[in-house]
Structures are given as C-alpha cells and as structure tokens.
Amino acid sequence: MTIAWRSPLGAVLLLLCALSFAYLLLPILVVVVAPFGATGYLAFPPQGWTLKWYAAAVSDTRYLAALLVSLRIALASALIACVIGIAAAYALTRYDFLGRRLLEAIFLSPLILPTLVLAVGLTLFFTRTGLLQGSWRLIAAHVIICIPYVLRVSLPVLRRFDRSLEEAARNLGASPFAAFFLVVLPVVRPGIVAGTVLAFITSFDEVVLALFLAEPGAPTLPVTIYSAVQLGFEPSVAAISGLLVLATFMVMLLYHLLSAFRRQRD
C-alpha cells in the first residue's frame, strides 16, 4: 500500500479502486438505511428513525412464504445442477471424444441466451408437452441456467487435477466410483462448493423465468418483490431487500470467521 502511494500511477489506481467500490456499495447502503426513515416513502438520508418498516416486512406472511419457496427451489436447482455439472465436467476433462467441444458449448450456451427467450421457449415447451408440473417446471428451468456456472468453475479445477493420483488409487484396487469419491472429489471440493453457491444465488435471484413458470399460488421472493414494486414502492419492500443484504453479509462474515478459525487450527 505504501509503495503504491509513492507512485502517481499507484495513487490513481487506488483512487479508481476506491471509487469503483463506492459506486458498487453505496446503492446497497441506501437500500439498507432508507427503510429506517419515519416517512411513508423512501428518502435518503432517512427523515427520522424507526423500525416499523422492517417490522412490517418481517410480519408480512407474503414475503415469508415467498422466501421459503425461493429457498426450496434454489436449493433443489443448485443440487441438481451440481450433480449434472460435475458429471459433465468430469467427462469433458477425462475423455476425448468426437463433439466434445460442441457439447461443452451447448452446456455453456445458456450464459449467452437471453433469459426472456429461454422463458418463452420453455413455457411453450411445457405447455404443449405437458412435461413436469408445479414447481418442477421452474426447477428444471433454473437447472438449465445454473449448470453453466457449475461447469465454468469445475472445468479448470478438474483440468489442473493430477490424474496420477486417481490412477494410483485404481492401481491399488479402487473402483472408478471409489477413486472418484475418495481421491478426486476431496481435491476438487472447493470448486464444487463455489459452483454450487453460484448456482444457488443465480436460482434464488432469478425473476424472468419465475414470472413465466412459477406457480401462481406460490411465487418466489423476487416475483413477490417485483409485484409489490409495480403496485407502489413502499419502504417495506426496501426493508425486505435490506434484510436480504444483511443476511448475505452475516453469511459472508460467518464464512470468513470459520475460515480464519480453520487456518489457526491448522
């Protein structure tokens, strides 16, 4: 840090870095702080201080029910996408077959496909074929958009994996499944966890697919927030967003504390 400040270029880069962080974090800070205002509308800085909007958001059963739906769908989508993504990444890195690059491109294609186009296409497909019912339609759609994130994180990790370790386990009598679960999986676990977390966040935050495919009686939390904003942007809606930001911050803080504890223990 001291060396960077001695150089004019380093000072400029540090200033740009600080401005970038401020640009990204200040809107989030506004969302968290604005609902503390006593007015019936959002204002920043808040005019007066009260917890009634946060209390109203917590006591509203619509948001709690939608949160449980989002958590259930995001968890199921992330787990299914993790299994499919890891299996695909393992096959793409271990075997050289005709069309391997094409198959990888197909798995990654949802990253560049507009979500609205995918939502309309899946709605027509499920309507005409009658495949899947209820929340499973939305879960299937979320799996499609989550697999690329798992794949993008898992592929580099598996490509760097030393195959001699797996071959040694096979030579010692381990079956292919045993070698994968006892040797490969523990080594690539950080990449798998990262990909699963990305898939969970992507599914939890998705709005467009949920608007088309979610059950009318069981909307997800993003859809509920979107509908509330359309009717009128009350401070309680911002309070829900602020609670999500605070929950994310607490999870990140807990993760860093656990990581620091593990490093000290090791």
PDB file of C-alpha atoms in Angstrom:
ATOM      1  CA  MET A   1       0.000   0.000   0.000  1.00  0.00           C
ATOM      2  CA  THR A   2       2.819   2.411   0.898  1.00  0.00           C
ATOM      3  CA  ILE A   3       4.698   1.553  -2.275  1.00  0.00           C
ATOM      4  CA  ALA A   4       1.576   2.186  -4.344  1.00  0.00           C
ATOM      5  CA  TRP A   5       1.129   5.651  -2.884  1.00  0.00           C
ATOM      6  CA  ARG A   6       4.725   6.595  -3.719  1.00  0.00           C
ATOM      7  CA  SER A   7       3.940   6.202  -7.407  1.00  0.00           C
ATOM      8  CA  PRO A   8       1.494   8.611  -9.113  1.00  0.00           C
ATOM      9  CA  LEU A   9       0.134   5.723 -11.160  1.00  0.00           C
ATOM     10  CA  GLY A  10      -0.392   3.699  -7.996  1.00  0.00           C
ATOM     11  CA  ALA A  11      -2.235   6.584  -6.366  1.00  0.00           C
ATOM     12  CA  VAL A  12      -4.512   6.919  -9.382  1.00  0.00           C
ATOM     13  CA  LEU A  13      -5.225   3.185  -9.402  1.00  0.00           C
ATOM     14  CA  LEU A  14      -6.035   3.214  -5.687  1.00  0.00           C
ATOM     15  CA  LEU A  15      -8.361   6.166  -6.189  1.00  0.00           C
ATOM     16  CA  LEU A  16     -10.120   4.410  -9.077  1.00  0.00           C
ATOM     17  CA  CYS A  17     -10.432   1.279  -6.968  1.00  0.00           C
ATOM     18  CA  ALA A  18     -11.971   3.256  -4.096  1.00  0.00           C
ATOM     19  CA  LEU A  19     -14.409   4.991  -6.462  1.00  0.00           C
ATOM     20  CA  SER A  20     -15.389   1.660  -8.001  1.00  0.00           C
ATOM     21  CA  PHE A  21     -16.124   0.144  -4.600  1.00  0.00           C
ATOM     22  CA  ALA A  22     -18.107   3.225  -3.613  1.00  0.00           C
ATOM     23  CA  TYR A  23     -20.097   3.027  -6.859  1.00  0.00           C
ATOM     24  CA  LEU A  24     -20.957  -0.602  -6.154  1.00  0.00           C
ATOM     25  CA  LEU A  25     -21.596  -0.436  -2.416  1.00  0.00           C
ATOM     26  CA  LEU A  26     -23.305   2.926  -1.867  1.00  0.00           C
ATOM     27  CA  PRO A  27     -26.578   1.904  -3.605  1.00  0.00           C
ATOM     28  CA  ILE A  28     -26.689  -1.179  -1.390  1.00  0.00           C
ATOM     29  CA  LEU A  29     -26.125   1.029   1.662  1.00  0.00           C
ATOM     30  CA  VAL A  30     -29.014   3.265   0.565  1.00  0.00           C
ATOM     31  CA  VAL A  31     -31.340   0.247   0.318  1.00  0.00           C
ATOM     32  CA  VAL A  32     -30.407  -0.876   3.846  1.00  0.00           C
ATOM     33  CA  VAL A  33     -30.580   2.549   5.529  1.00  0.00           C
ATOM     34  CA  ALA A  34     -33.534   4.196   3.745  1.00  0.00           C
ATOM     35  CA  PRO A  35     -36.267   1.996   5.347  1.00  0.00           C
ATOM     36  CA  PHE A  36     -35.227   3.286   8.779  1.00  0.00           C
ATOM     37  CA  GLY A  37     -36.927   6.579   7.906  1.00  0.00           C
ATOM     38  CA  ALA A  38     -40.189   7.502   9.621  1.00  0.00           C
ATOM     39  CA  THR A  39     -41.802   8.790   6.429  1.00  0.00           C
ATOM     40  CA  GLY A  40     -44.204   6.752   4.305  1.00  0.00           C
ATOM     41  CA  TYR A  41     -41.874   6.989   1.344  1.00  0.00           C
ATOM     42  CA  LEU A  42     -38.193   6.265   0.772  1.00  0.00           C
ATOM     43  CA  ALA A  43     -35.820   9.120   1.469  1.00  0.00           C
ATOM     44  CA  PHE A  44     -32.078   9.234   1.857  1.00  0.00           C
ATOM     45  CA  PRO A  45     -30.790  10.288   4.283  1.00  0.00           C
ATOM     46  CA  PRO A  46     -33.728   8.998   6.370  1.00  0.00           C
ATOM     47  CA  GLN A  47     -36.045  11.545   7.947  1.00  0.00           C
ATOM     48  CA  GLY A  48     -36.362  10.261  11.484  1.00  0.00           C
ATOM     49  CA  TRP A  49     -35.561   6.767  12.663  1.00  0.00           C
ATOM     50  CA  THR A  50     -37.959   3.890  13.117  1.00  0.00           C
ATOM     51  CA  LEU A  51     -38.066   0.102  12.790  1.00  0.00           C
ATOM     52  CA  LYS A  52     -41.721  -0.077  11.761  1.00  0.00           C
ATOM     53  CA  TRP A  53     -40.955  -0.762   8.102  1.00  0.00           C
ATOM     54  CA  TYR A  54     -38.591  -3.601   8.947  1.00  0.00           C
ATOM     55  CA  ALA A  55     -41.165  -4.934  11.412  1.00  0.00           C
ATOM     56  CA  ALA A  56     -43.865  -4.701   8.743  1.00  0.00           C
ATOM     57  CA  ALA A  57     -41.687  -6.578   6.280  1.00  0.00           C
ATOM     58  CA  VAL A  58     -40.943  -9.356   8.763  1.00  0.00           C
ATOM     59  CA  SER A  59     -44.589  -9.710   9.838  1.00  0.00           C
ATOM     60  CA  ASP A  60     -45.909  -9.855   6.254  1.00  0.00           C
ATOM     61  CA  THR A  61     -46.669 -13.513   5.570  1.00  0.00           C
ATOM     62  CA  ARG A  62     -46.414 -12.997   1.789  1.00  0.00           C
ATOM     63  CA  TYR A  63     -42.684 -12.387   1.977  1.00  0.00           C
ATOM     64  CA  LEU A  64     -42.039 -15.256   4.392  1.00  0.00           C
ATOM     65  CA  ALA A  65     -43.953 -17.732   2.220  1.00  0.00           C
ATOM     66  CA  ALA A  66     -42.198 -16.470  -0.917  1.00  0.00           C
ATOM     67  CA  LEU A  67     -38.818 -16.740   0.833  1.00  0.00           C
ATOM     68  CA  LEU A  68     -39.454 -20.382   1.710  1.00  0.00           C
ATOM     69  CA  VAL A  69     -40.474 -21.101  -1.896  1.00  0.00           C
ATOM     70  CA  SER A  70     -37.314 -19.403  -3.217  1.00  0.00           C
ATOM     71  CA  LEU A  71     -35.086 -21.297  -0.795  1.00  0.00           C
ATOM     72  CA  ARG A  72     -36.677 -24.627  -1.697  1.00  0.00           C
ATOM     73  CA  ILE A  73     -36.412 -24.050  -5.435  1.00  0.00           C
ATOM     74  CA  ALA A  74     -32.892 -22.607  -5.241  1.00  0.00           C
ATOM     75  CA  LEU A  75     -31.637 -25.491  -3.093  1.00  0.00           C
ATOM     76  CA  ALA A  76     -33.127 -28.147  -5.369  1.00  0.00           C
ATOM     77  CA  SER A  77     -31.876 -26.391  -8.505  1.00  0.00           C
ATOM     78  CA  ALA A  78     -28.370 -25.933  -7.103  1.00  0.00           C
ATOM     79  CA  LEU A  79     -28.048 -29.587  -6.030  1.00  0.00           C
ATOM     80  CA  ILE A  80     -29.317 -30.959  -9.352  1.00  0.00           C
ATOM     81  CA  ALA A  81     -27.153 -28.529 -11.331  1.00  0.00           C
ATOM     82  CA  CYS A  82     -24.158 -29.502  -9.183  1.00  0.00           C
ATOM     83  CA  VAL A  83     -24.578 -33.226  -9.901  1.00  0.00           C
ATOM     84  CA  ILE A  84     -25.087 -32.712 -13.639  1.00  0.00           C
ATOM     85  CA  GLY A  85     -22.374 -30.052 -13.920  1.00  0.00           C
ATOM     86  CA  ILE A  86     -19.744 -32.085 -12.066  1.00  0.00           C
ATOM     87  CA  ALA A  87     -20.532 -35.204 -14.091  1.00  0.00           C
ATOM     88  CA  ALA A  88     -20.315 -33.217 -17.343  1.00  0.00           C
ATOM     89  CA  ALA A  89     -17.087 -31.517 -16.299  1.00  0.00           C
ATOM     90  CA  TYR A  90     -15.538 -34.842 -15.333  1.00  0.00           C
ATOM     91  CA  ALA A  91     -16.472 -36.387 -18.696  1.00  0.00           C
ATOM     92  CA  LEU A  92     -15.247 -33.372 -20.666  1.00  0.00           C
ATOM     93  CA  THR A  93     -11.858 -33.366 -18.910  1.00  0.00           C
ATOM     94  CA  ARG A  94     -11.259 -37.118 -18.723  1.00  0.00           C
ATOM     95  CA  TYR A  95     -12.363 -38.360 -22.148  1.00  0.00           C
ATOM     96  CA  ASP A  96     -11.503 -37.191 -25.639  1.00  0.00           C
ATOM     97  CA  PHE A  97     -14.419 -37.962 -27.937  1.00  0.00           C
ATOM     98  CA  LEU A  98     -15.894 -36.575 -31.121  1.00  0.00           C
ATOM     99  CA  GLY A  99     -18.002 -33.458 -30.478  1.00  0.00           C
ATOM    100  CA  ARG A 100     -16.522 -32.745 -27.048  1.00  0.00           C
ATOM    101  CA  ARG A 101     -16.068 -29.041 -27.772  1.00  0.00           C
ATOM    102  CA  LEU A 102     -19.556 -28.825 -29.228  1.00  0.00           C
ATOM    103  CA  LEU A 103     -21.037 -30.490 -26.159  1.00  0.00           C
ATOM    104  CA  GLU A 104     -19.197 -28.075 -23.884  1.00  0.00           C
ATOM    105  CA  ALA A 105     -20.520 -25.144 -25.915  1.00  0.00           C
ATOM    106  CA  ILE A 106     -24.065 -26.498 -25.622  1.00  0.00           C
ATOM    107  CA  PHE A 107     -23.744 -26.759 -21.847  1.00  0.00           C
ATOM    108  CA  LEU A 108     -22.477 -23.155 -21.673  1.00  0.00           C
ATOM    109  CA  SER A 109     -24.952 -21.720 -24.187  1.00  0.00           C
ATOM    110  CA  PRO A 110     -27.478 -20.528 -21.531  1.00  0.00           C
ATOM    111  CA  LEU A 111     -24.904 -17.916 -20.498  1.00  0.00           C
ATOM    112  CA  ILE A 112     -25.348 -16.067 -23.793  1.00  0.00           C
ATOM    113  CA  LEU A 113     -29.006 -16.916 -24.431  1.00  0.00           C
ATOM    114  CA  PRO A 114     -31.371 -14.094 -23.352  1.00  0.00           C
ATOM    115  CA  THR A 115     -33.374 -15.206 -20.334  1.00  0.00           C
ATOM    116  CA  LEU A 116     -36.604 -13.872 -21.803  1.00  0.00           C
ATOM    117  CA  VAL A 117     -36.178 -16.023 -24.924  1.00  0.00           C
ATOM    118  CA  LEU A 118     -35.475 -19.074 -22.770  1.00  0.00           C
ATOM    119  CA  ALA A 119     -38.505 -18.353 -20.585  1.00  0.00           C
ATOM    120  CA  VAL A 120     -40.865 -18.046 -23.548  1.00  0.00           C
ATOM    121  CA  GLY A 121     -39.442 -21.171 -25.174  1.00  0.00           C
ATOM    122  CA  LEU A 122     -39.728 -23.257 -22.015  1.00  0.00           C
ATOM    123  CA  THR A 123     -43.268 -22.007 -21.380  1.00  0.00           C
ATOM    124  CA  LEU A 124     -44.348 -23.123 -24.856  1.00  0.00           C
ATOM    125  CA  PHE A 125     -42.492 -26.427 -24.479  1.00  0.00           C
ATOM    126  CA  PHE A 126     -44.027 -27.336 -21.121  1.00  0.00           C
ATOM    127  CA  THR A 127     -47.495 -26.203 -22.244  1.00  0.00           C
ATOM    128  CA  ARG A 128     -47.500 -28.321 -25.387  1.00  0.00           C
ATOM    129  CA  THR A 129     -45.799 -31.405 -23.987  1.00  0.00           C
ATOM    130  CA  GLY A 130     -47.307 -31.427 -20.505  1.00  0.00           C
ATOM    131  CA  LEU A 131     -43.962 -32.442 -19.006  1.00  0.00           C
ATOM    132  CA  LEU A 132     -43.453 -31.653 -15.331  1.00  0.00           C
ATOM    133  CA  GLN A 133     -45.948 -29.908 -13.126  1.00  0.00           C
ATOM    134  CA  GLY A 134     -45.911 -27.338 -10.363  1.00  0.00           C
ATOM    135  CA  SER A 135     -42.583 -26.107  -9.058  1.00  0.00           C
ATOM    136  CA  TRP A 136     -40.658 -28.730 -11.033  1.00  0.00           C
ATOM    137  CA  ARG A 137     -41.057 -26.661 -14.183  1.00  0.00           C
ATOM    138  CA  LEU A 138     -39.290 -23.727 -12.577  1.00  0.00           C
ATOM    139  CA  ILE A 139     -36.660 -26.020 -11.041  1.00  0.00           C
ATOM    140  CA  ALA A 140     -35.932 -27.528 -14.457  1.00  0.00           C
ATOM    141  CA  ALA A 141     -35.582 -24.051 -15.952  1.00  0.00           C
ATOM    142  CA  HIS A 142     -33.258 -22.956 -13.155  1.00  0.00           C
ATOM    143  CA  VAL A 143     -31.143 -26.071 -13.592  1.00  0.00           C
ATOM    144  CA  ILE A 144     -30.604 -25.110 -17.236  1.00  0.00           C
ATOM    145  CA  ILE A 145     -29.221 -21.675 -16.327  1.00  0.00           C
ATOM    146  CA  CYS A 146     -27.284 -22.925 -13.279  1.00  0.00           C
ATOM    147  CA  ILE A 147     -25.341 -25.747 -14.940  1.00  0.00           C
ATOM    148  CA  PRO A 148     -23.026 -23.347 -16.859  1.00  0.00           C
ATOM    149  CA  TYR A 149     -21.892 -21.719 -13.601  1.00  0.00           C
ATOM    150  CA  VAL A 150     -21.037 -25.080 -12.054  1.00  0.00           C
ATOM    151  CA  LEU A 151     -19.310 -26.141 -15.256  1.00  0.00           C
ATOM    152  CA  ARG A 152     -17.236 -22.954 -15.608  1.00  0.00           C
ATOM    153  CA  VAL A 153     -15.926 -23.305 -12.063  1.00  0.00           C
ATOM    154  CA  SER A 154     -15.389 -27.081 -12.150  1.00  0.00           C
ATOM    155  CA  LEU A 155     -13.665 -27.409 -15.530  1.00  0.00           C
ATOM    156  CA  PRO A 156     -10.446 -25.513 -14.597  1.00  0.00           C
ATOM    157  CA  VAL A 157     -10.219 -27.348 -11.277  1.00  0.00           C
ATOM    158  CA  LEU A 158     -10.565 -30.776 -12.885  1.00  0.00           C
ATOM    159  CA  ARG A 159      -8.128 -29.881 -15.659  1.00  0.00           C
ATOM    160  CA  ARG A 160      -5.474 -28.979 -13.075  1.00  0.00           C
ATOM    161  CA  PHE A 161      -6.083 -32.162 -11.120  1.00  0.00           C
ATOM    162  CA  ASP A 162      -3.145 -34.591 -11.133  1.00  0.00           C
ATOM    163  CA  ARG A 163      -4.525 -37.714 -12.810  1.00  0.00           C
ATOM    164  CA  SER A 164      -1.710 -39.824 -11.406  1.00  0.00           C
ATOM    165  CA  LEU A 165      -3.428 -39.713  -8.003  1.00  0.00           C
ATOM    166  CA  GLU A 166      -6.570 -41.241  -9.451  1.00  0.00           C
ATOM    167  CA  GLU A 167      -4.530 -43.808 -11.391  1.00  0.00           C
ATOM    168  CA  ALA A 168      -2.668 -44.750  -8.219  1.00  0.00           C
ATOM    169  CA  ALA A 169      -5.946 -45.361  -6.430  1.00  0.00           C
ATOM    170  CA  ARG A 170      -7.150 -47.508  -9.331  1.00  0.00           C
ATOM    171  CA  ASN A 171      -3.894 -49.500  -9.270  1.00  0.00           C
ATOM    172  CA  LEU A 172      -4.398 -50.145  -5.568  1.00  0.00           C
ATOM    173  CA  GLY A 173      -7.751 -51.769  -6.276  1.00  0.00           C
ATOM    174  CA  ALA A 174     -10.223 -48.915  -6.013  1.00  0.00           C
ATOM    175  CA  SER A 175     -13.195 -48.964  -8.346  1.00  0.00           C
ATOM    176  CA  PRO A 176     -13.814 -45.968 -10.634  1.00  0.00           C
ATOM    177  CA  PHE A 177     -16.552 -44.701  -8.301  1.00  0.00           C
ATOM    178  CA  ALA A 178     -14.414 -45.214  -5.203  1.00  0.00           C
ATOM    179  CA  ALA A 179     -11.458 -43.434  -6.811  1.00  0.00           C
ATOM    180  CA  PHE A 180     -13.678 -40.501  -7.742  1.00  0.00           C
ATOM    181  CA  PHE A 181     -15.310 -40.100  -4.337  1.00  0.00           C
ATOM    182  CA  LEU A 182     -12.197 -40.812  -2.254  1.00  0.00           C
ATOM    183  CA  VAL A 183      -9.487 -39.121  -4.341  1.00  0.00           C
ATOM    184  CA  VAL A 184     -10.897 -36.733  -6.937  1.00  0.00           C
ATOM    185  CA  LEU A 185     -13.825 -35.284  -5.018  1.00  0.00           C
ATOM    186  CA  PRO A 186     -11.882 -34.121  -1.908  1.00  0.00           C
ATOM    187  CA  VAL A 187      -9.314 -32.341  -4.078  1.00  0.00           C
ATOM    188  CA  VAL A 188     -11.827 -30.509  -6.281  1.00  0.00           C
ATOM    189  CA  ARG A 189     -14.282 -29.843  -3.438  1.00  0.00           C
ATOM    190  CA  PRO A 190     -13.577 -26.072  -3.239  1.00  0.00           C
ATOM    191  CA  GLY A 191     -14.501 -25.679  -6.895  1.00  0.00           C
ATOM    192  CA  ILE A 192     -17.626 -27.770  -6.435  1.00  0.00           C
ATOM    193  CA  VAL A 193     -18.711 -25.710  -3.430  1.00  0.00           C
ATOM    194  CA  ALA A 194     -18.078 -22.460  -5.308  1.00  0.00           C
ATOM    195  CA  GLY A 195     -20.070 -23.636  -8.311  1.00  0.00           C
ATOM    196  CA  THR A 196     -22.952 -24.807  -6.129  1.00  0.00           C
ATOM    197  CA  VAL A 197     -23.065 -21.483  -4.300  1.00  0.00           C
ATOM    198  CA  LEU A 198     -23.113 -19.598  -7.599  1.00  0.00           C
ATOM    199  CA  ALA A 199     -25.927 -21.839  -8.820  1.00  0.00           C
ATOM    200  CA  PHE A 200     -27.904 -21.246  -5.620  1.00  0.00           C
ATOM    201  CA  ILE A 201     -27.521 -17.466  -5.869  1.00  0.00           C
ATOM    202  CA  THR A 202     -28.451 -17.488  -9.555  1.00  0.00           C
ATOM    203  CA  SER A 203     -31.590 -19.520  -8.909  1.00  0.00           C
ATOM    204  CA  PHE A 204     -32.614 -17.522  -5.844  1.00  0.00           C
ATOM    205  CA  ASP A 205     -32.242 -14.194  -7.659  1.00  0.00           C
ATOM    206  CA  GLU A 206     -33.896 -15.167 -10.955  1.00  0.00           C
ATOM    207  CA  VAL A 207     -37.016 -13.129 -11.851  1.00  0.00           C
ATOM    208  CA  VAL A 208     -37.832 -13.623 -15.539  1.00  0.00           C
ATOM    209  CA  LEU A 209     -38.110 -17.415 -15.509  1.00  0.00           C
ATOM    210  CA  ALA A 210     -40.123 -17.270 -12.295  1.00  0.00           C
ATOM    211  CA  LEU A 211     -42.579 -14.796 -13.839  1.00  0.00           C
ATOM    212  CA  PHE A 212     -43.339 -17.268 -16.627  1.00  0.00           C
ATOM    213  CA  LEU A 213     -43.022 -20.649 -14.894  1.00  0.00           C
ATOM    214  CA  ALA A 214     -43.690 -20.195 -11.179  1.00  0.00           C
ATOM    215  CA  GLU A 215     -46.972 -21.429  -9.733  1.00  0.00           C
ATOM    216  CA  PRO A 216     -49.486 -18.579  -9.383  1.00  0.00           C
ATOM    217  CA  GLY A 217     -50.199 -19.571  -5.801  1.00  0.00           C
ATOM    218  CA  ALA A 218     -46.550 -19.977  -4.823  1.00  0.00           C
ATOM    219  CA  PRO A 219     -44.480 -17.105  -6.263  1.00  0.00           C
ATOM    220  CA  THR A 220     -40.812 -16.755  -5.452  1.00  0.00           C
ATOM    221  CA  LEU A 221     -39.467 -13.876  -3.394  1.00  0.00           C
ATOM    222  CA  PRO A 222     -38.097 -11.901  -6.393  1.00  0.00           C
ATOM    223  CA  VAL A 223     -41.503 -12.175  -8.089  1.00  0.00           C
ATOM    224  CA  THR A 224     -43.260 -11.020  -4.916  1.00  0.00           C
ATOM    225  CA  ILE A 225     -40.933  -8.043  -4.604  1.00  0.00           C
ATOM    226  CA  TYR A 226     -41.379  -7.234  -8.287  1.00  0.00           C
ATOM    227  CA  SER A 227     -45.170  -7.325  -7.936  1.00  0.00           C
ATOM    228  CA  ALA A 228     -45.045  -5.104  -4.845  1.00  0.00           C
ATOM    229  CA  VAL A 229     -42.900  -2.555  -6.681  1.00  0.00           C
ATOM    230  CA  GLN A 230     -45.402  -2.457  -9.530  1.00  0.00           C
ATOM    231  CA  LEU A 231     -48.230  -1.614  -7.134  1.00  0.00           C
ATOM    232  CA  GLY A 232     -46.279   1.055  -5.255  1.00  0.00           C
ATOM    233  CA  PHE A 233     -42.778   1.278  -3.865  1.00  0.00           C
ATOM    234  CA  GLU A 234     -43.358   1.223  -0.119  1.00  0.00           C
ATOM    235  CA  PRO A 235     -40.488   1.297   2.401  1.00  0.00           C
ATOM    236  CA  SER A 236     -41.378  -2.243   3.478  1.00  0.00           C
ATOM    237  CA  VAL A 237     -40.295  -3.514   0.047  1.00  0.00           C
ATOM    238  CA  ALA A 238     -36.897  -1.866   0.507  1.00  0.00           C
ATOM    239  CA  ALA A 239     -36.811  -3.330   4.029  1.00  0.00           C
ATOM    240  CA  ILE A 240     -37.099  -6.844   2.572  1.00  0.00           C
ATOM    241  CA  SER A 241     -34.186  -6.077   0.256  1.00  0.00           C
ATOM    242  CA  GLY A 242     -32.233  -4.674   3.189  1.00  0.00           C
ATOM    243  CA  LEU A 243     -32.854  -7.833   5.200  1.00  0.00           C
ATOM    244  CA  LEU A 244     -31.536  -9.934   2.314  1.00  0.00           C
ATOM    245  CA  VAL A 245     -28.421  -7.754   2.150  1.00  0.00           C
ATOM    246  CA  LEU A 246     -27.875  -8.080   5.904  1.00  0.00           C
ATOM    247  CA  ALA A 247     -28.401 -11.852   5.759  1.00  0.00           C
ATOM    248  CA  THR A 248     -25.852 -12.128   2.942  1.00  0.00           C
ATOM    249  CA  PHE A 249     -23.392 -10.034   4.945  1.00  0.00           C
ATOM    250  CA  MET A 250     -23.840 -12.246   8.014  1.00  0.00           C
ATOM    251  CA  VAL A 251     -23.268 -15.409   5.965  1.00  0.00           C
ATOM    252  CA  MET A 252     -20.096 -13.940   4.436  1.00  0.00           C
ATOM    253  CA  LEU A 253     -18.864 -12.820   7.861  1.00  0.00           C
ATOM    254  CA  LEU A 254     -19.525 -16.259   9.334  1.00  0.00           C
ATOM    255  CA  TYR A 255     -17.705 -17.906   6.424  1.00  0.00           C
ATOM    256  CA  HIS A 256     -14.623 -15.716   6.886  1.00  0.00           C
ATOM    257  CA  LEU A 257     -14.620 -16.320  10.649  1.00  0.00           C
ATOM    258  CA  LEU A 258     -14.818 -20.085  10.128  1.00  0.00           C
ATOM    259  CA  SER A 259     -12.036 -19.918   7.514  1.00  0.00           C
ATOM    260  CA  ALA A 260      -9.819 -17.925   9.887  1.00  0.00           C
ATOM    261  CA  PHE A 261     -10.530 -20.406  12.685  1.00  0.00           C
ATOM    262  CA  ARG A 262      -9.588 -23.332  10.460  1.00  0.00           C
ATOM    263  CA  ARG A 263      -6.339 -21.651   9.396  1.00  0.00           C
ATOM    264  CA  GLN A 264      -5.393 -21.021  13.028  1.00  0.00           C
ATOM    265  CA  ARG A 265      -6.241 -24.592  13.969  1.00  0.00           C
ATOM    266  CA  ASP A 266      -4.130 -25.990  11.113  1.00  0.00           C
TER     267      ASP A 266
END
